[in-house]
């Protein structure tokens, strides 16, 4: 089976950011495995400013990890 | 007695993520040891977008620790 | 296509702070891609003290990452 | 007088986790020194999912510190 | 034009703390540029315990960054 | 004038924890300088579980900084 998270290394900072977004979403699936429930909740929080800011905070926490894992992509040329 | 947390080292990033989810859950048990109460609360927060995002944040904080403990799995081949 | 995030390196701390603000906003776009919805939500949270403080927290988390990526701009003269 | 926190070093990750739980609780005592008030509040938050998740977040923040203090228990054999 | 953030280096820990307070405030300005609105919101959150604690958390996050940038002011004599 | 924060170095982990509690409180003073208002708010949040947990989180964030500043007090004998 393919892993959904084979590595924290990404080619670019932008890819690292996308990975952070993914990492934030997977925890929600782990707590609420029912896709139908998640689909029902989605429009609710996607139109709620507080929820959007809270999601952004989770992404920020994961991005810190991914960025450190990639040495902040310092060695790109 | 076997420890529920013998090590922070995991073979893969995905295993590290699963450990972060576990670390988030154990703190809830420590504060609310009664399994019956936890079972009663579970459906409540599992259908609440704000609670799911908050859980995701806790997982993100633990994942940062586990990832650092594993040197971000940089030496995998 | 040009990347919105080619690098975490910035010339100055102030530029790094601006990048942190940008990083906080992009996660909102990823969760709510509809610009019309975001525009509708904006006045709501921009006049809500709790939301403004929450945004400030997300910026702080990203600024920590950007500052580390730039070695805290220690080598500027 | 014996210190309640003589060291951040622990023998095992599990002990480190228990220390993180303790560190989270002591701050509550510092802000609310009256044990009777704390006892009154306890059942309230112990049956509130949002509060339990919030406690879990505080534990996660302390666990990051304790784990770093112990070099993530990497040298255990 | 003078930068509001020329450096993260400060002479003392106390100055570093003041800078953290400033960093927390600037993000609010970035999201709500209208000074009149900010002035209207200020008394509201300055008398709200939850908001004050939330502000304190943002300051704590920035202080971590500023302290690291200054090597925790370890080399002061 | 004596500084309220001359150093982040403390003799013991327990002293470091006390400093973290102090760092959390000072930010509240910076935002609400009026002691009479703060005194009025104190009983309110000191009897509110959510507020106590939030304060504990701020302390945890500062404790991480203070512990790092002291190299986790590893060199004590």
Tab-separated table of C-alpha atoms in Angstrom:
chain	number	residue	atom	x	y	z
A	1	UNK	CA	0.000	0.000	0.000
A	2	UNK	CA	1.222	3.456	-0.828
A	3	UNK	CA	1.797	5.745	2.142
A	4	UNK	CA	-0.033	9.066	2.175
A	5	UNK	CA	3.076	10.533	3.829
A	6	UNK	CA	6.217	8.907	2.459
A	7	UNK	CA	8.439	11.866	3.325
A	8	UNK	CA	8.480	15.415	4.705
A	9	UNK	CA	10.954	16.502	2.032
A	10	UNK	CA	9.518	18.642	-0.727
A	11	UNK	CA	11.104	20.215	-3.773
A	12	UNK	CA	9.876	23.738	-3.054
A	13	UNK	CA	8.456	25.866	-0.211
A	14	UNK	CA	5.137	25.937	-2.052
A	15	UNK	CA	4.994	22.141	-2.125
A	16	UNK	CA	5.861	22.206	1.580
A	17	UNK	CA	2.940	24.489	2.224
A	18	UNK	CA	0.592	22.155	0.352
A	19	UNK	CA	1.877	19.285	2.470
A	20	UNK	CA	1.108	21.299	5.617
A	21	UNK	CA	-2.460	21.786	4.426
A	22	UNK	CA	-2.721	18.030	3.860
A	23	UNK	CA	-1.283	17.239	7.296
A	24	UNK	CA	-3.928	19.487	8.877
A	25	UNK	CA	-6.726	17.681	7.038
A	26	UNK	CA	-5.642	14.130	7.827
A	27	UNK	CA	-6.075	14.646	11.571
A	28	UNK	CA	-9.698	15.541	10.970
A	29	UNK	CA	-10.185	12.282	9.069
A	30	UNK	CA	-8.573	10.348	11.929
A	31	UNK	CA	-11.089	11.782	14.381
A	32	UNK	CA	-14.101	11.712	12.055
A	33	UNK	CA	-13.594	8.804	9.630
A	34	UNK	CA	-17.063	9.134	8.108
A	35	UNK	CA	-16.670	11.052	4.839
A	36	UNK	CA	-20.373	11.859	4.738
A	37	UNK	CA	-20.203	13.647	8.085
A	38	UNK	CA	-17.102	15.570	7.006
A	39	UNK	CA	-18.820	16.624	3.791
A	40	UNK	CA	-21.766	17.872	5.800
A	41	UNK	CA	-19.498	19.910	8.124
A	42	UNK	CA	-17.377	21.404	5.367
A	43	UNK	CA	-19.704	24.163	4.057
A	44	UNK	CA	-20.386	25.094	7.675
A	45	UNK	CA	-16.794	25.892	8.647
A	46	UNK	CA	-15.765	27.070	5.194
A	47	UNK	CA	-18.122	30.010	5.647
A	48	UNK	CA	-17.180	30.729	9.231
A	49	UNK	CA	-14.360	33.219	9.704
A	50	UNK	CA	-13.304	31.865	13.113
A	51	UNK	CA	-13.063	28.314	11.768
A	52	UNK	CA	-11.055	29.447	8.737
A	53	UNK	CA	-8.595	31.266	10.985
A	54	UNK	CA	-8.336	28.199	13.231
A	55	UNK	CA	-7.581	25.993	10.210
A	56	UNK	CA	-4.954	28.514	9.143
A	57	UNK	CA	-3.326	28.180	12.567
A	58	UNK	CA	-3.105	24.401	12.267
A	59	UNK	CA	-1.536	24.777	8.822
A	60	UNK	CA	0.988	27.243	10.302
A	61	UNK	CA	1.986	24.716	12.970
A	62	UNK	CA	2.515	21.984	10.388
A	63	UNK	CA	4.321	24.346	8.010
A	64	UNK	CA	6.851	25.058	10.771
A	65	UNK	CA	7.589	21.327	10.951
A	66	UNK	CA	7.797	20.813	7.192
A	67	UNK	CA	9.994	23.893	6.759
A	68	UNK	CA	12.400	22.682	9.450
A	69	UNK	CA	12.446	19.223	7.838
A	70	UNK	CA	13.582	20.861	4.611
A	71	UNK	CA	16.143	23.130	6.239
A	72	UNK	CA	13.923	25.959	5.090
A	73	UNK	CA	14.806	25.111	1.492
A	74	UNK	CA	17.984	27.149	1.985
A	75	UNK	CA	20.053	25.104	-0.441
A	76	UNK	CA	17.922	25.684	-3.492
A	77	UNK	CA	19.659	27.580	-6.257
B	1	UNK	CA	3.897	-3.744	32.335
B	2	UNK	CA	4.276	-2.612	28.781
B	3	UNK	CA	4.620	1.119	28.258
B	4	UNK	CA	2.119	2.804	25.940
B	5	UNK	CA	5.006	5.075	24.858
B	6	UNK	CA	8.278	3.135	24.782
B	7	UNK	CA	9.897	5.472	22.261
B	8	UNK	CA	9.323	8.507	20.016
B	9	UNK	CA	11.232	6.856	17.178
B	10	UNK	CA	9.111	5.561	14.324
B	11	UNK	CA	10.037	3.815	11.108
B	12	UNK	CA	8.175	6.222	8.832
B	13	UNK	CA	6.608	9.715	8.847
B	14	UNK	CA	3.191	8.083	8.616
B	15	UNK	CA	3.857	6.044	11.757
B	16	UNK	CA	5.033	9.265	13.397
B	17	UNK	CA	1.770	10.917	12.507
B	18	UNK	CA	-0.194	8.042	14.015
B	19	UNK	CA	1.861	8.409	17.182
B	20	UNK	CA	0.995	12.124	17.303
B	21	UNK	CA	-2.701	11.250	17.103
B	22	UNK	CA	-2.209	8.819	19.987
B	23	UNK	CA	-0.323	11.388	22.068
B	24	UNK	CA	-3.215	13.820	21.638
B	25	UNK	CA	-5.731	11.246	22.832
B	26	UNK	CA	-3.851	10.121	25.917
B	27	UNK	CA	-4.025	13.578	27.493
B	28	UNK	CA	-7.791	13.429	27.284
B	29	UNK	CA	-7.750	10.101	29.130
B	30	UNK	CA	-5.500	11.580	31.808
B	31	UNK	CA	-8.021	14.367	32.457
B	32	UNK	CA	-11.158	12.265	32.022
B	33	UNK	CA	-10.292	8.693	33.088
B	34	UNK	CA	-13.874	7.484	32.833
B	35	UNK	CA	-14.221	5.690	29.489
B	36	UNK	CA	-18.000	5.903	29.636
B	37	UNK	CA	-17.878	9.709	29.805
B	38	UNK	CA	-15.378	9.856	26.942
B	39	UNK	CA	-17.582	7.607	24.833
B	40	UNK	CA	-20.524	9.897	25.492
B	41	UNK	CA	-18.525	12.987	24.483
B	42	UNK	CA	-17.043	11.467	21.339
B	43	UNK	CA	-20.017	11.718	18.923
B	44	UNK	CA	-20.527	15.270	20.149
B	45	UNK	CA	-17.109	16.601	19.159
B	46	UNK	CA	-16.694	14.299	16.176
B	47	UNK	CA	-19.571	16.142	14.524
B	48	UNK	CA	-18.458	19.610	15.532
B	49	UNK	CA	-16.190	21.371	13.061
B	50	UNK	CA	-14.554	23.617	15.681
B	51	UNK	CA	-13.692	20.627	17.890
B	52	UNK	CA	-12.274	18.681	14.946
B	53	UNK	CA	-10.036	21.616	14.012
B	54	UNK	CA	-8.922	21.937	17.644
B	55	UNK	CA	-8.015	18.242	17.747
B	56	UNK	CA	-6.093	18.710	14.519
B	57	UNK	CA	-4.112	21.507	16.178
B	58	UNK	CA	-3.127	19.290	19.094
B	59	UNK	CA	-2.016	16.593	16.664
B	60	UNK	CA	0.064	19.202	14.798
B	61	UNK	CA	1.825	20.195	18.017
B	62	UNK	CA	2.666	16.592	18.848
B	63	UNK	CA	3.698	15.842	15.265
B	64	UNK	CA	6.277	18.638	15.495
B	65	UNK	CA	7.797	16.879	18.502
B	66	UNK	CA	7.746	13.410	16.964
B	67	UNK	CA	9.192	14.690	13.683
B	68	UNK	CA	12.045	16.429	15.503
B	69	UNK	CA	12.666	13.265	17.540
B	70	UNK	CA	13.120	11.389	14.275
B	71	UNK	CA	15.288	14.023	12.619
B	72	UNK	CA	12.419	14.453	10.212
B	73	UNK	CA	13.113	10.945	8.862
B	74	UNK	CA	15.829	12.528	6.701
B	75	UNK	CA	18.056	9.448	6.704
B	76	UNK	CA	15.574	7.071	5.178
B	77	UNK	CA	16.652	5.700	1.832
C	1	UNK	CA	3.819	29.468	-13.638
C	2	UNK	CA	5.265	31.732	-11.008
C	3	UNK	CA	5.217	30.373	-7.477
C	4	UNK	CA	3.518	32.473	-4.802
C	5	UNK	CA	6.205	31.195	-2.419
C	6	UNK	CA	9.536	30.830	-4.208
C	7	UNK	CA	11.573	31.171	-1.023
C	8	UNK	CA	11.389	31.853	2.723
C	9	UNK	CA	14.450	34.119	2.522
C	10	UNK	CA	13.748	37.819	2.813
C	11	UNK	CA	16.034	40.821	2.770
C	12	UNK	CA	14.769	42.302	6.027
C	13	UNK	CA	12.791	41.346	9.147
C	14	UNK	CA	9.982	43.605	7.957
C	15	UNK	CA	9.765	41.736	4.660
C	16	UNK	CA	9.750	38.520	6.691
C	17	UNK	CA	6.823	39.784	8.689
C	18	UNK	CA	4.917	40.624	5.506
C	19	UNK	CA	5.596	37.108	4.260
C	20	UNK	CA	4.182	35.699	7.518
C	21	UNK	CA	0.981	37.702	6.968
C	22	UNK	CA	0.774	36.288	3.450
C	23	UNK	CA	1.346	32.712	4.668
C	24	UNK	CA	-1.529	33.129	7.128
C	25	UNK	CA	-3.875	34.301	4.382
C	26	UNK	CA	-3.092	31.579	1.867
C	27	UNK	CA	-4.364	28.837	4.178
C	28	UNK	CA	-7.725	30.561	4.286
C	29	UNK	CA	-7.835	30.559	0.487
C	30	UNK	CA	-6.990	26.839	0.444
C	31	UNK	CA	-9.965	26.080	2.683
C	32	UNK	CA	-12.363	28.603	1.144
C	33	UNK	CA	-11.378	28.992	-2.518
C	34	UNK	CA	-14.390	31.158	-3.356
C	35	UNK	CA	-13.210	34.784	-3.332
C	36	UNK	CA	-16.772	36.068	-3.068
C	37	UNK	CA	-17.326	34.184	0.187
C	38	UNK	CA	-14.010	35.409	1.567
C	39	UNK	CA	-14.904	38.984	0.669
C	40	UNK	CA	-18.204	38.599	2.494
C	41	UNK	CA	-16.482	37.240	5.612
C	42	UNK	CA	-13.732	39.859	5.707
C	43	UNK	CA	-15.622	42.850	7.177
C	44	UNK	CA	-17.104	40.486	9.753
C	45	UNK	CA	-13.798	39.335	11.261
C	46	UNK	CA	-11.981	42.607	10.615
C	47	UNK	CA	-14.311	44.252	13.128
C	48	UNK	CA	-14.191	41.448	15.653
C	49	UNK	CA	-11.485	41.757	18.290
C	50	UNK	CA	-11.275	38.010	18.975
C	51	UNK	CA	-10.833	37.230	15.283
C	52	UNK	CA	-8.150	39.908	14.900
C	53	UNK	CA	-6.225	38.472	17.834
C	54	UNK	CA	-6.571	34.964	16.373
C	55	UNK	CA	-5.197	36.169	13.030
C	56	UNK	CA	-2.333	37.799	14.895
C	57	UNK	CA	-1.551	34.441	16.513
C	58	UNK	CA	-1.372	32.692	13.149
C	59	UNK	CA	0.956	35.410	11.868
C	60	UNK	CA	3.141	34.926	14.962
C	61	UNK	CA	3.426	31.203	14.265
C	62	UNK	CA	4.461	31.812	10.660
C	63	UNK	CA	6.827	34.620	11.638
C	64	UNK	CA	8.682	32.168	13.904
C	65	UNK	CA	9.253	29.924	10.877
C	66	UNK	CA	10.299	32.734	8.547
C	67	UNK	CA	12.633	34.233	11.161
C	68	UNK	CA	14.310	30.857	11.725
C	69	UNK	CA	14.639	30.389	7.964
C	70	UNK	CA	16.527	33.674	7.822
C	71	UNK	CA	18.706	32.953	10.841
C	72	UNK	CA	16.890	35.843	12.465
C	73	UNK	CA	18.572	38.205	9.994
C	74	UNK	CA	21.603	38.161	12.295
C	75	UNK	CA	24.121	38.664	9.519
C	76	UNK	CA	22.761	41.936	8.246
C	77	UNK	CA	25.137	44.848	8.610
D	1	UNK	CA	11.627	22.130	50.983
D	2	UNK	CA	11.368	19.647	48.165
D	3	UNK	CA	10.848	21.150	44.738
D	4	UNK	CA	7.858	19.979	42.731
D	5	UNK	CA	10.068	20.312	39.641
D	6	UNK	CA	13.646	19.320	40.460
D	7	UNK	CA	14.487	18.420	36.852
D	8	UNK	CA	13.077	18.050	33.347
D	9	UNK	CA	15.008	14.808	32.824
D	10	UNK	CA	12.938	11.649	32.934
D	11	UNK	CA	13.878	8.013	32.521
D	12	UNK	CA	11.349	7.256	29.810
D	13	UNK	CA	9.089	9.037	27.279
D	14	UNK	CA	6.089	7.896	29.297
D	15	UNK	CA	7.473	9.560	32.430
D	16	UNK	CA	8.088	12.665	30.322
D	17	UNK	CA	4.487	12.658	29.251
D	18	UNK	CA	3.329	12.415	32.860
D	19	UNK	CA	5.555	15.374	33.684
D	20	UNK	CA	3.937	17.362	30.868
D	21	UNK	CA	0.508	16.654	32.356
D	22	UNK	CA	1.791	17.872	35.721
D	23	UNK	CA	3.276	21.034	34.216
D	24	UNK	CA	-0.094	21.835	32.646
D	25	UNK	CA	-1.886	21.460	35.972
D	26	UNK	CA	0.480	23.569	38.043
D	27	UNK	CA	-0.265	26.703	36.031
D	28	UNK	CA	-3.918	26.344	36.906
D	29	UNK	CA	-2.985	26.208	40.585
D	30	UNK	CA	-0.854	29.318	40.204
D	31	UNK	CA	-3.830	31.247	38.828
D	32	UNK	CA	-6.485	29.689	41.065
D	33	UNK	CA	-4.776	28.770	44.373
D	34	UNK	CA	-8.034	27.822	46.075
D	35	UNK	CA	-8.316	24.030	45.924
D	36	UNK	CA	-12.025	24.152	46.695
D	37	UNK	CA	-12.693	26.279	43.612
D	38	UNK	CA	-10.570	23.983	41.448
D	39	UNK	CA	-12.433	20.941	42.727
D	40	UNK	CA	-15.716	22.620	41.840
D	41	UNK	CA	-14.523	23.409	38.316
D	42	UNK	CA	-13.065	19.962	37.638
D	43	UNK	CA	-16.242	17.950	36.879
D	44	UNK	CA	-17.373	20.827	34.684
D	45	UNK	CA	-14.428	20.776	32.280
D	46	UNK	CA	-13.842	17.031	32.580
D	47	UNK	CA	-17.190	16.505	30.877
D	48	UNK	CA	-16.720	19.197	28.261
D	49	UNK	CA	-15.125	18.045	25.029
D	50	UNK	CA	-13.756	21.502	24.130
D	51	UNK	CA	-12.083	21.852	27.516
D	52	UNK	CA	-10.571	18.381	27.318
D	53	UNK	CA	-9.116	19.158	23.890
D	54	UNK	CA	-7.756	22.462	25.210
D	55	UNK	CA	-6.076	20.674	28.125
D	56	UNK	CA	-4.613	18.190	25.647
D	57	UNK	CA	-3.120	21.132	23.696
D	58	UNK	CA	-1.415	22.496	26.793
D	59	UNK	CA	0.001	19.041	27.540
D	60	UNK	CA	1.296	18.857	23.957
D	61	UNK	CA	3.106	22.176	24.360
D	62	UNK	CA	4.765	21.046	27.575
D	63	UNK	CA	5.588	17.619	26.143
D	64	UNK	CA	7.527	19.334	23.344
D	65	UNK	CA	9.668	21.040	25.987
D	66	UNK	CA	10.192	17.933	28.090
D	67	UNK	CA	11.015	15.820	25.022
D	68	UNK	CA	13.606	18.365	23.851
D	69	UNK	CA	15.075	18.485	27.362
D	70	UNK	CA	15.596	14.723	27.151
D	71	UNK	CA	16.980	14.762	23.609
D	72	UNK	CA	13.864	12.834	22.712
D	73	UNK	CA	15.159	9.873	24.748
D	74	UNK	CA	17.255	8.929	21.709
D	75	UNK	CA	20.075	7.379	23.742
D	76	UNK	CA	18.013	4.763	25.495
D	77	UNK	CA	18.974	1.232	24.642
E	1	UNK	CA	11.501	55.324	4.946
E	2	UNK	CA	12.354	53.998	8.366
E	3	UNK	CA	11.443	50.389	8.987
E	4	UNK	CA	9.241	49.628	11.989
E	5	UNK	CA	11.262	46.421	12.376
E	6	UNK	CA	14.906	47.006	11.470
E	7	UNK	CA	16.158	44.102	13.573
E	8	UNK	CA	15.148	41.401	16.048
E	9	UNK	CA	18.225	42.078	18.166
E	10	UNK	CA	17.578	43.915	21.422
E	11	UNK	CA	19.902	45.023	24.192
E	12	UNK	CA	17.964	43.355	26.999
E	13	UNK	CA	15.289	40.686	27.591
E	14	UNK	CA	12.907	43.443	28.644
E	15	UNK	CA	13.391	45.251	25.332
E	16	UNK	CA	12.823	41.909	23.619
E	17	UNK	CA	9.548	41.530	25.441
E	18	UNK	CA	8.455	45.000	24.343
E	19	UNK	CA	9.294	44.070	20.768
E	20	UNK	CA	7.128	40.935	21.094
E	21	UNK	CA	4.206	43.101	22.220
E	22	UNK	CA	4.770	45.330	19.181
E	23	UNK	CA	4.944	42.353	16.810
E	24	UNK	CA	1.590	41.139	18.142
E	25	UNK	CA	-0.017	44.520	17.518
E	26	UNK	CA	1.245	45.020	13.986
E	27	UNK	CA	-0.607	41.953	12.698
E	28	UNK	CA	-3.851	43.468	13.904
E	29	UNK	CA	-3.082	46.640	11.943
E	30	UNK	CA	-2.344	44.564	8.839
E	31	UNK	CA	-5.782	42.949	9.030
E	32	UNK	CA	-7.685	46.037	10.188
E	33	UNK	CA	-5.882	49.072	8.746
E	34	UNK	CA	-8.575	51.520	9.879
E	35	UNK	CA	-7.329	53.131	13.116
E	36	UNK	CA	-10.824	54.326	13.995
E	37	UNK	CA	-12.148	50.762	13.987
E	38	UNK	CA	-9.207	49.552	16.052
E	39	UNK	CA	-9.781	52.337	18.572
E	40	UNK	CA	-13.405	51.319	18.851
E	41	UNK	CA	-12.496	47.668	19.450
E	42	UNK	CA	-9.769	48.360	21.997
E	43	UNK	CA	-11.867	49.093	25.120
E	44	UNK	CA	-13.961	46.057	24.266
E	45	UNK	CA	-11.124	43.518	24.374
E	46	UNK	CA	-9.117	45.358	27.024
E	47	UNK	CA	-11.913	44.618	29.476
E	48	UNK	CA	-12.458	41.057	28.381
E	49	UNK	CA	-10.426	38.444	30.250
E	50	UNK	CA	-10.490	35.909	27.413
E	51	UNK	CA	-9.227	38.469	24.920
E	52	UNK	CA	-6.453	39.604	27.262
E	53	UNK	CA	-5.304	36.018	27.713
E	54	UNK	CA	-5.410	35.489	23.937
E	55	UNK	CA	-3.265	38.597	23.397
E	56	UNK	CA	-0.853	37.297	26.018
E	57	UNK	CA	-0.554	34.052	24.037
E	58	UNK	CA	0.351	35.897	20.851
E	59	UNK	CA	2.983	37.865	22.746
E	60	UNK	CA	4.372	34.591	24.117
E	61	UNK	CA	4.716	33.175	20.610
E	62	UNK	CA	6.569	36.271	19.388
E	63	UNK	CA	8.720	36.403	22.519
E	64	UNK	CA	9.934	32.870	21.755
E	65	UNK	CA	11.125	34.095	18.354
E	66	UNK	CA	12.758	37.258	19.669
E	67	UNK	CA	14.466	35.370	22.504
E	68	UNK	CA	15.878	32.793	20.076
E	69	UNK	CA	17.054	35.611	17.790
E	70	UNK	CA	19.010	37.026	20.703
E	71	UNK	CA	20.414	33.676	21.840
E	72	UNK	CA	18.347	34.218	24.953
E	73	UNK	CA	20.627	37.136	25.893
E	74	UNK	CA	23.040	34.556	27.316
E	75	UNK	CA	26.151	36.571	26.570
E	76	UNK	CA	25.231	39.625	28.586
E	77	UNK	CA	27.577	40.332	31.455
F	1	UNK	CA	15.400	51.670	37.296
F	2	UNK	CA	15.403	47.966	37.975
F	3	UNK	CA	14.263	45.788	35.104
F	4	UNK	CA	11.406	43.371	35.749
F	5	UNK	CA	13.196	40.969	33.399
F	6	UNK	CA	16.961	41.250	33.797
F	7	UNK	CA	17.622	37.735	32.513
F	8	UNK	CA	15.983	34.495	31.356
F	9	UNK	CA	18.507	32.437	33.324
F	10	UNK	CA	17.171	30.833	36.480
F	11	UNK	CA	18.816	28.616	39.069
F	12	UNK	CA	16.252	25.831	38.888
F	13	UNK	CA	13.434	24.532	36.655
F	14	UNK	CA	10.956	25.582	39.307
F	15	UNK	CA	12.246	29.158	39.208
F	16	UNK	CA	11.986	28.977	35.434
F	17	UNK	CA	8.376	27.962	35.720
F	18	UNK	CA	7.653	30.897	38.019
F	19	UNK	CA	9.276	33.206	35.483
F	20	UNK	CA	7.010	31.769	32.767
F	21	UNK	CA	3.971	32.577	34.910
F	22	UNK	CA	5.280	36.133	35.310
F	23	UNK	CA	5.913	36.516	31.570
F	24	UNK	CA	2.316	35.490	30.893
F	25	UNK	CA	0.982	38.088	33.313
F	26	UNK	CA	3.029	41.026	32.075
F	27	UNK	CA	1.452	40.895	28.622
F	28	UNK	CA	-1.945	41.356	30.208
F	29	UNK	CA	-0.655	44.462	31.983
F	30	UNK	CA	0.719	45.822	28.712
F	31	UNK	CA	-2.710	45.550	27.105
F	32	UNK	CA	-4.749	46.584	30.141
F	33	UNK	CA	-2.579	48.979	32.194
F	34	UNK	CA	-5.384	49.857	34.595
F	35	UNK	CA	-4.874	47.749	37.740
F	36	UNK	CA	-8.440	48.364	38.880
F	37	UNK	CA	-9.827	46.817	35.703
F	38	UNK	CA	-7.488	43.844	36.003
F	39	UNK	CA	-8.536	43.311	39.614
F	40	UNK	CA	-12.158	43.332	38.532
F	41	UNK	CA	-11.511	40.759	35.809
F	42	UNK	CA	-9.432	38.418	37.961
F	43	UNK	CA	-12.167	36.652	39.974
F	44	UNK	CA	-14.078	36.231	36.742
F	45	UNK	CA	-11.433	34.242	34.888
F	46	UNK	CA	-10.041	32.566	38.006
F	47	UNK	CA	-13.347	30.747	38.355
F	48	UNK	CA	-13.721	29.922	34.690
F	49	UNK	CA	-12.240	26.597	33.609
F	50	UNK	CA	-11.726	27.650	29.989
F	51	UNK	CA	-9.856	30.783	31.032
F	52	UNK	CA	-7.662	28.847	33.463
F	53	UNK	CA	-6.747	26.360	30.734
F	54	UNK	CA	-5.993	29.241	28.358
F	55	UNK	CA	-3.697	30.849	30.940
F	56	UNK	CA	-1.994	27.493	31.388
F	57	UNK	CA	-1.345	27.388	27.639
F	58	UNK	CA	0.323	30.795	27.683
F	59	UNK	CA	2.502	29.688	30.585
F	60	UNK	CA	3.447	26.551	28.615
F	61	UNK	CA	4.557	28.663	25.653
F	62	UNK	CA	6.725	30.884	27.849
F	63	UNK	CA	8.099	27.903	29.760
F	64	UNK	CA	9.352	26.445	26.468
F	65	UNK	CA	11.328	29.655	25.899
F	66	UNK	CA	12.702	29.858	29.435
F	67	UNK	CA	13.661	26.168	29.436
F	68	UNK	CA	15.522	26.549	26.137
F	69	UNK	CA	17.262	29.660	27.484
F	70	UNK	CA	18.541	27.549	30.369
F	71	UNK	CA	19.543	24.583	28.219
F	72	UNK	CA	16.831	22.721	30.072
F	73	UNK	CA	18.908	22.970	33.254
F	74	UNK	CA	20.854	19.932	32.013
F	75	UNK	CA	24.113	20.934	33.678
F	76	UNK	CA	22.843	21.007	37.221
F	77	UNK	CA	24.415	18.444	39.492
